[in-house]
Coordinates of C-alpha atoms in Angstrom, one line a residue:
M1 CA 55.0 38.0 6.4
A2 CA 57.0 39.5 9.6
I3 CA 57.1 40.8 12.6
L4 CA 54.5 43.3 12.4
G5 CA 54.8 45.0 16.0
S6 CA 56.1 44.5 19.5
F7 CA 55.4 45.3 23.0
I8 CA 56.5 45.6 26.4
V9 CA 53.9 44.9 29.3
P10 CA 53.5 44.6 33.3
H11 CA 51.7 41.8 34.8
P12 CA 50.4 42.5 38.1
P13 CA 47.4 40.5 38.8
L14 CA 45.8 42.6 40.2
I15 CA 45.3 44.8 37.0
I16 CA 42.4 42.2 36.6
P17 CA 38.8 43.9 38.2
D18 CA 38.1 40.6 39.8
I19 CA 41.5 40.0 41.4
G20 CA 42.0 43.9 42.2
R21 CA 38.6 44.9 43.5
G22 CA 39.1 48.5 42.7
E23 CA 42.9 48.7 43.4
E24 CA 43.5 48.0 39.9
N25 CA 41.8 52.2 39.7
K26 CA 45.6 53.2 42.0
I27 CA 47.0 51.8 38.1
R28 CA 44.7 53.2 35.9
R29 CA 47.0 54.5 33.3
T30 CA 48.7 51.5 33.3
V31 CA 45.3 49.8 32.5
D32 CA 44.2 52.5 30.0
A33 CA 47.5 51.7 28.4
Y34 CA 47.1 48.1 27.9
E35 CA 43.7 48.2 26.6
R36 CA 45.7 50.6 23.9
T37 CA 48.0 47.9 23.6
A38 CA 45.2 44.8 22.9
R39 CA 43.3 46.9 20.5
E40 CA 46.0 47.5 18.0
I41 CA 47.1 44.2 18.3
G42 CA 43.5 43.1 17.4
G43 CA 43.6 45.0 14.4
L44 CA 47.2 44.2 13.4
K45 CA 45.3 40.2 14.0
P46 CA 49.0 38.6 13.8
D47 CA 48.9 34.5 12.9
T48 CA 51.1 34.4 16.0
I49 CA 52.0 36.2 19.7
I50 CA 55.0 35.7 20.6
I51 CA 54.9 36.0 24.5
I52 CA 58.2 36.3 26.5
S53 CA 57.7 35.4 29.9
P54 CA 60.0 35.3 33.0
H55 CA 57.3 33.2 34.9
S56 CA 57.7 30.2 32.1
I57 CA 60.2 27.3 33.1
M58 CA 63.6 28.4 33.8
Y59 CA 66.5 27.4 33.6
S60 CA 70.2 28.9 34.7
D61 CA 71.5 27.2 31.4
Y62 CA 69.0 27.0 29.1
I63 CA 66.1 29.1 27.4
H64 CA 62.5 27.0 27.8
I65 CA 60.2 27.0 24.4
S66 CA 57.1 25.9 25.6
P67 CA 56.5 22.2 23.6
G68 CA 52.9 21.0 22.6
K69 CA 49.3 22.3 21.1
G70 CA 48.5 24.6 23.4
A71 CA 48.1 25.0 27.2
S72 CA 45.4 26.8 30.1
G73 CA 45.9 27.7 33.4
D74 CA 43.8 29.9 35.8
F75 CA 44.9 32.2 38.9
S76 CA 44.5 29.8 41.5
K77 CA 47.8 30.4 42.5
Y78 CA 46.2 34.0 43.7
G79 CA 42.8 32.5 45.3
Y80 CA 40.6 32.9 41.3
P81 CA 41.1 29.9 40.3
E82 CA 37.7 30.7 38.6
I83 CA 39.4 33.0 36.2
S84 CA 40.9 30.7 33.4
L85 CA 42.5 31.0 30.4
S86 CA 43.6 28.5 27.3
A87 CA 45.8 29.0 24.3
E88 CA 47.0 27.2 21.0
Y89 CA 50.4 26.9 20.1
D90 CA 52.1 27.1 17.3
S91 CA 53.8 24.5 16.8
A92 CA 55.7 24.9 13.5
L93 CA 57.0 28.1 14.6
T94 CA 58.9 25.9 18.2
S95 CA 59.9 23.2 15.7
L96 CA 61.7 25.9 13.3
I97 CA 63.2 28.3 16.9
E98 CA 64.3 25.0 18.0
E99 CA 66.5 24.7 14.8
E100 CA 67.2 28.5 14.3
A101 CA 68.8 28.2 18.1
Q102 CA 70.8 24.8 16.9
K103 CA 72.0 26.9 14.2
M104 CA 73.5 29.5 16.5
N105 CA 74.9 27.7 19.2
V106 CA 72.2 29.3 21.4
S107 CA 71.4 26.7 24.4
A108 CA 67.3 26.9 23.8
G109 CA 64.3 24.5 22.9
T110 CA 61.5 22.0 24.3
L111 CA 63.2 20.1 26.7
G112 CA 62.7 19.9 30.5
E113 CA 59.0 21.0 30.5
K114 CA 58.2 20.9 34.5
D115 CA 54.7 22.5 34.8
K116 CA 52.7 22.4 31.3
S117 CA 50.4 25.2 33.2
L118 CA 50.1 29.0 31.0
D119 CA 52.2 31.2 33.9
H120 CA 50.2 34.5 34.7
A121 CA 52.6 36.0 32.8
T122 CA 51.3 34.8 30.1
M123 CA 48.0 34.9 30.9
I124 CA 47.7 38.5 31.9
P125 CA 48.3 39.8 28.7
L126 CA 46.1 37.6 26.8
Y127 CA 43.7 38.0 29.1
F128 CA 43.3 42.2 27.3
I129 CA 44.1 40.9 23.9
N130 CA 41.2 38.3 24.0
K131 CA 38.8 42.0 24.4
Y132 CA 39.6 42.3 20.9
Y133 CA 41.2 39.6 19.2
S134 CA 41.7 36.2 19.6
D135 CA 42.2 34.3 16.3
Y136 CA 45.5 33.4 16.9
K137 CA 48.5 30.7 18.2
I138 CA 50.8 32.1 20.5
C139 CA 54.5 30.8 20.7
R140 CA 55.5 31.2 25.1
I141 CA 59.6 31.6 25.6
G142 CA 60.9 31.5 29.1
I143 CA 64.3 33.4 30.2
S144 CA 67.3 31.6 32.4
G145 CA 70.2 32.5 33.7
L146 CA 72.7 32.6 30.2
T147 CA 73.7 35.7 29.3
F148 CA 71.9 38.7 28.0
K149 CA 74.3 38.3 24.8
E150 CA 73.2 34.6 24.1
H151 CA 69.0 36.2 24.9
Y152 CA 69.7 38.7 22.3
A153 CA 71.2 36.4 19.8
F154 CA 68.1 33.7 20.7
G155 CA 65.6 36.8 20.3
M156 CA 67.7 36.9 16.2
C157 CA 66.7 33.2 16.4
I158 CA 63.1 34.0 17.1
K159 CA 63.3 36.4 14.4
E160 CA 64.6 33.8 11.5
A161 CA 62.6 31.3 12.3
V162 CA 59.5 33.7 12.0
E163 CA 60.2 35.1 8.3
R164 CA 61.0 31.0 7.9
A165 CA 57.7 30.3 8.7
G166 CA 55.9 32.9 6.7
I167 CA 54.0 34.6 9.3
N168 CA 52.3 37.5 10.5
A169 CA 53.6 37.8 14.4
V170 CA 53.5 40.0 17.8
V171 CA 56.0 40.2 20.4
V172 CA 54.5 40.6 23.6
A173 CA 57.6 40.6 26.2
S174 CA 55.4 40.4 29.8
G175 CA 58.1 41.7 32.4
D176 CA 57.4 43.6 35.5
L177 CA 60.3 46.4 36.4
S178 CA 62.2 46.7 39.9
H179 CA 60.1 44.9 43.2
K180 CA 62.2 47.4 45.2
L181 CA 60.9 50.7 45.2
K182 CA 58.9 51.1 48.6
N183 CA 59.3 49.3 52.0
S184 CA 55.8 49.0 51.6
G185 CA 56.8 46.1 48.1
P186 CA 57.5 42.9 47.6
Y187 CA 61.3 43.5 48.9
E188 CA 62.6 46.5 51.0
F189 CA 63.4 49.6 48.8
A190 CA 67.0 49.6 47.7
P191 CA 68.2 53.1 45.7
E192 CA 68.9 50.4 42.6
G193 CA 65.1 49.9 42.2
P194 CA 64.4 53.6 40.9
S195 CA 67.2 53.8 39.0
F196 CA 66.6 51.1 37.4
D197 CA 63.5 52.4 36.4
A198 CA 64.4 55.3 35.5
R199 CA 67.3 53.8 33.0
V200 CA 65.1 50.9 31.6
T201 CA 62.1 53.0 31.0
M202 CA 64.9 55.9 29.1
D203 CA 65.7 53.4 26.5
M204 CA 62.3 51.8 26.2
S205 CA 61.1 55.3 25.3
Q206 CA 64.5 56.5 23.0
G207 CA 64.4 52.4 21.5
N208 CA 67.7 52.3 23.1
F209 CA 67.9 48.8 22.4
K210 CA 71.5 48.3 22.9
D211 CA 71.7 49.8 26.5
F212 CA 70.1 46.6 27.5
L213 CA 72.7 44.6 26.8
Y214 CA 75.6 47.1 28.9
F215 CA 73.4 46.5 32.5
S216 CA 75.4 44.8 35.2
E217 CA 73.6 41.8 36.8
E218 CA 74.8 42.6 40.0
F219 CA 72.9 46.0 39.1
C220 CA 69.7 44.6 37.8
D221 CA 69.5 41.7 41.1
A222 CA 69.7 44.9 43.2
A223 CA 66.9 45.9 41.8
G224 CA 65.5 43.1 41.9
E225 CA 64.0 43.5 38.1
C226 CA 61.2 40.9 36.5
G227 CA 61.8 41.5 32.8
L228 CA 64.9 42.5 31.4
R229 CA 66.0 39.4 30.1
G230 CA 62.7 39.7 28.0
F231 CA 63.3 43.3 26.9
V232 CA 66.2 41.2 25.7
I233 CA 65.2 38.9 23.5
M234 CA 62.4 41.0 22.0
A235 CA 65.5 43.4 21.0
G236 CA 66.8 40.4 19.2
I237 CA 63.4 39.9 17.6
L238 CA 63.7 43.0 16.5
D239 CA 67.3 43.2 14.8
R240 CA 68.1 44.9 12.4
T241 CA 65.0 47.1 12.6
A242 CA 64.1 50.0 12.8
V243 CA 60.8 51.2 15.6
K244 CA 58.9 53.9 16.7
P245 CA 58.5 54.0 20.5
E246 CA 56.5 55.4 21.7
F247 CA 56.0 55.3 26.3
L248 CA 52.3 54.6 27.1
S249 CA 52.3 55.2 30.6
Y250 CA 54.8 54.0 33.7
E251 CA 53.6 53.6 37.4
G252 CA 54.9 52.0 40.5
P253 CA 52.3 52.5 43.8
F254 CA 52.6 48.9 45.3
G255 CA 56.1 49.0 45.2
V256 CA 56.6 47.5 41.8
G257 CA 57.8 49.0 39.0
Y258 CA 55.3 48.5 35.6
A259 CA 55.9 50.3 32.6
V260 CA 53.7 49.6 28.6
C261 CA 56.0 50.9 25.8
R262 CA 54.6 50.0 21.9
F263 CA 57.2 49.6 19.1
E264 CA 56.1 50.6 16.1
I265 CA 57.6 48.3 13.4
T266 CA 59.2 51.0 10.4
G267 CA 61.8 49.2 8.0
P268 CA 65.0 47.4 7.9
D269 CA 67.7 49.2 9.5
K270 CA 70.9 48.0 9.1
D271 CA 72.7 50.2 11.5
R272 CA 70.6 48.6 14.0
D273 CA 72.5 45.2 14.9
F274 CA 73.2 46.3 18.4
L275 CA 74.7 42.5 19.1
D276 CA 77.3 43.1 16.5
Q277 CA 77.9 46.6 17.8
F278 CA 78.2 45.3 22.0
I279 CA 80.3 42.7 21.0
D280 CA 82.7 45.4 18.8
E281 CA 82.6 47.6 22.2
K282 CA 83.3 44.8 24.4
A283 CA 86.3 43.7 22.6
E284 CA 87.8 47.1 22.2
E285 CA 87.3 47.5 25.7
L286 CA 89.0 44.5 26.7
D287 CA 91.9 44.4 24.6
R288 CA 92.6 47.8 26.1
K289 CA 91.7 46.4 29.5
R290 CA 94.8 44.1 28.6
E291 CA 96.7 46.7 27.5
A292 CA 96.6 48.5 30.7
E293 CA 97.4 45.7 33.1
D294 CA 99.5 45.5 36.1
E295 CA 102.6 42.9 35.8
Y296 CA 100.5 41.1 38.9
V297 CA 98.0 40.7 36.2
K298 CA 99.9 40.5 33.3
L299 CA 101.6 37.1 35.5
A300 CA 98.4 35.9 35.8
R301 CA 97.4 36.3 32.6
K302 CA 101.1 34.0 31.2
S303 CA 100.1 31.8 32.9
I304 CA 97.1 30.6 31.7
E305 CA 98.3 31.9 28.5
A306 CA 101.5 29.3 29.0
L307 CA 98.9 25.8 29.4
L308 CA 96.3 26.7 26.8
L309 CA 98.6 27.8 23.8
E310 CA 102.2 26.2 25.0
K311 CA 100.5 23.2 26.9
T312 CA 103.1 23.8 29.7
R313 CA 103.2 25.1 33.1
L314 CA 105.2 28.9 33.6
Q315 CA 108.0 29.6 35.5
R316 CA 108.7 32.6 37.5
P317 CA 109.8 34.7 34.9
E318 CA 112.9 36.9 35.3
G319 CA 112.9 40.6 35.5
L320 CA 110.1 40.3 38.1
S321 CA 109.7 43.7 40.9
P322 CA 111.0 43.0 44.2
E323 CA 107.2 43.1 45.2
L324 CA 106.8 39.8 43.9
T325 CA 109.7 37.8 44.5
D326 CA 111.0 38.9 47.7
R327 CA 107.7 39.3 49.5
K328 CA 105.1 36.4 50.1
A329 CA 101.4 36.6 50.9
G330 CA 98.4 35.1 50.2
V331 CA 96.8 36.2 46.9
F332 CA 93.3 35.4 44.9
V333 CA 93.2 35.2 41.4
S334 CA 89.7 36.1 40.0
I335 CA 88.3 35.4 35.9
K336 CA 85.4 37.5 35.0
K337 CA 84.0 36.7 30.8
D338 CA 80.8 38.8 30.3
G339 CA 80.4 39.9 33.5
R340 CA 80.0 37.3 35.3
L341 CA 82.7 35.1 37.3
R342 CA 84.3 32.3 36.1
G343 CA 86.4 31.3 37.9
C344 CA 87.9 32.3 41.5
M345 CA 90.4 30.2 43.3
G346 CA 93.1 31.8 46.1
T347 CA 94.8 31.2 49.4
V348 CA 94.5 32.9 52.4
K349 CA 98.2 32.4 53.7
P350 CA 101.3 32.1 51.5
A351 CA 102.1 28.5 50.4
E352 CA 104.6 29.6 48.0
E353 CA 108.4 30.7 48.2
C354 CA 106.9 34.8 47.0
I355 CA 104.0 36.4 45.8
A356 CA 104.7 35.5 41.6
D357 CA 104.8 32.0 43.0
E358 CA 101.8 32.6 44.3
I359 CA 99.9 34.1 41.7
I360 CA 101.3 31.5 38.5
N361 CA 99.5 28.8 40.9
N362 CA 96.7 30.5 41.8
A363 CA 95.6 31.4 38.3
L364 CA 95.9 27.8 37.1
A365 CA 93.6 27.0 39.8
A366 CA 90.9 29.6 38.9
G367 CA 91.4 28.9 35.0
F368 CA 90.8 25.6 35.5
G369 CA 90.8 23.9 38.8
D370 CA 87.4 25.8 40.4
T371 CA 84.6 22.7 40.2
R372 CA 81.9 25.5 39.8
F373 CA 82.8 26.1 36.4
D374 CA 84.2 24.3 33.3
A375 CA 88.4 24.5 32.5
L376 CA 88.6 27.5 30.0
K377 CA 89.1 27.3 26.2
E378 CA 91.5 28.2 23.9
H379 CA 88.9 30.8 22.4
E380 CA 88.3 32.8 25.5
L381 CA 91.0 34.4 26.0
S382 CA 90.3 37.2 24.2
E383 CA 87.1 37.7 26.2
I384 CA 88.3 37.4 30.2
E385 CA 89.1 39.6 33.0
I386 CA 91.2 38.5 35.5
S387 CA 92.5 40.4 38.7
V388 CA 94.3 40.0 41.5
D389 CA 93.8 40.6 44.9
V390 CA 96.8 40.4 47.2
L391 CA 95.8 39.9 51.2
G392 CA 97.0 41.3 54.2
V393 CA 97.5 39.4 57.7
P394 CA 94.1 38.6 59.0
E395 CA 92.5 39.7 62.3
K396 CA 90.7 39.3 64.6
V397 CA 87.6 41.6 65.1
N398 CA 85.6 41.4 68.7
S399 CA 82.7 43.7 66.7
V400 CA 81.2 44.0 63.1
D401 CA 81.7 47.8 63.6
M402 CA 84.8 46.6 63.1
L403 CA 83.9 45.6 59.8
D404 CA 83.4 47.9 56.4
P405 CA 82.8 45.9 53.0
R406 CA 83.7 47.8 51.1
K407 CA 87.8 48.0 52.8
Y408 CA 88.0 44.6 54.4
G409 CA 87.4 41.2 53.7
V410 CA 85.9 39.0 56.5
I411 CA 86.8 35.3 57.1
V412 CA 84.6 33.4 59.2
G413 CA 85.4 30.2 60.9
M414 CA 84.0 27.8 63.6
G415 CA 86.3 24.6 64.1
C416 CA 87.5 23.2 61.0
A417 CA 85.0 25.1 58.9
E418 CA 86.3 29.0 57.1
G419 CA 84.4 31.2 54.7
L420 CA 86.3 33.8 52.8
L421 CA 84.1 36.9 51.0
L422 CA 86.9 39.8 49.7
P423 CA 85.4 43.0 50.1
N424 CA 84.5 45.7 47.5
L425 CA 82.4 43.2 45.7
E426 CA 79.6 44.3 43.6
G427 CA 75.8 44.2 45.0
I428 CA 77.5 43.0 48.1
T429 CA 77.2 46.8 50.6
T430 CA 76.9 46.0 53.8
V431 CA 78.5 44.2 56.5
E432 CA 75.4 41.9 56.9
Q433 CA 75.0 41.1 53.9
Q434 CA 79.0 39.8 53.7
V435 CA 79.3 37.8 57.0
A436 CA 76.4 36.0 55.5
I437 CA 77.6 34.8 52.3
A438 CA 80.8 33.9 54.0
L439 CA 79.4 32.0 56.3
Q440 CA 76.9 30.1 53.7
K441 CA 80.4 29.4 51.4
A442 CA 81.2 27.9 55.3
G443 CA 78.5 26.0 55.9
I444 CA 78.4 27.6 59.6
P445 CA 74.6 28.2 61.0
K446 CA 74.1 32.2 61.5
S447 CA 73.1 31.2 64.8
S448 CA 76.5 29.8 66.1
G449 CA 79.2 30.9 67.9
F450 CA 81.4 31.7 64.9
E451 CA 84.4 34.2 65.1
I452 CA 85.4 36.3 62.6
K453 CA 88.7 38.0 61.1
R454 CA 89.5 41.0 59.0
F455 CA 91.9 41.6 56.4
E456 CA 92.4 44.6 53.7
V457 CA 93.6 44.2 49.8
V458 CA 95.3 45.6 47.4
R459 CA 93.3 45.0 44.0
H460 CA 95.0 44.7 41.0
I461 CA 93.3 45.2 37.3

């Protein structure tokens, strides 16, 4: 009793003929691959189909599992309320998954269901599967804003729960790829769109699930992707499992990437422990980065460590370079963990006697005073990356033509309101993006007569 097979499928509503009305013929390879997938699932005759949907209930910090005995849904959102489906839930498996998540300290469960209805990313796979097989229950899994690492760990919880339940299950990860393949698509074209699709489909075809964990959040956002977190959960379910991938199709005529891939289960494989490998590799990478930190970053780290480990505020150490002790400047200290911002605080203008004191103060503010995040904990010290930005003197600009998001940071102001954005941030490639985000931070309307200043930054890592 175990996982019998696993599949990645897309979920365009127009793939259903009554909705597509001929448009589905433009993705004929996807339709044919879907039919083959559904027939195979029918032949496997699973007790339970685990469907991972990016359009189920979604929270920033909690992976939702649909509770109850079952649910139904229809396509009224797309103008076809007469097309409907129902499914029975495997409530026993759901309970076991919750237990395993609790054991592994993964934030997941059945709380907070806002809408019981089946979503289209769940119904479309079921529409095809029901042509060939109907004697099954489902377990509907959502995604969240948690890290890829946490989604993979949750997949491992599902795997353990399936083994405990003593059932045969199939995994269906329902997810589209980039939504930014064409200007005529749902969003404007972005070069990251085709790049994302090329990389993720290569990973699928090779069964290279570890690379899923290495996608950056910024790259995924820029690509406008949909399904990667679901694919990561699937990868966790297949942890330490040998698979034989068969890539069935890829198309994107409507500006959205649709991929179908099957993974035949061929047995256990202890070398495919991708989460453990990823954690070890990231730890080695962080060790190398810490060893290479310059004195600006080392000082920020010492400030944080002193408070956490010694419960004292670091005093300015002896032997610092004159650049740190003889100069004044505004300083921002940024902290990242798992590639995500963990804290960032700073000063636009110098508030202390020297840059060194500015770094010490702002490192503590970033680690313990940024209200967007919980205060840093001791166990996180080995997991964080720190950067220190030393700001040049801001200068007023008369035109956005004088801005460059790679070179200059911006300060927008109106009255007492002021918003600052550092330069060279991942995912921010245009002046328009940079100014819009700075305005949003300041709460200043775009239509108002705001002032813009630019400043250069020396970034220390």
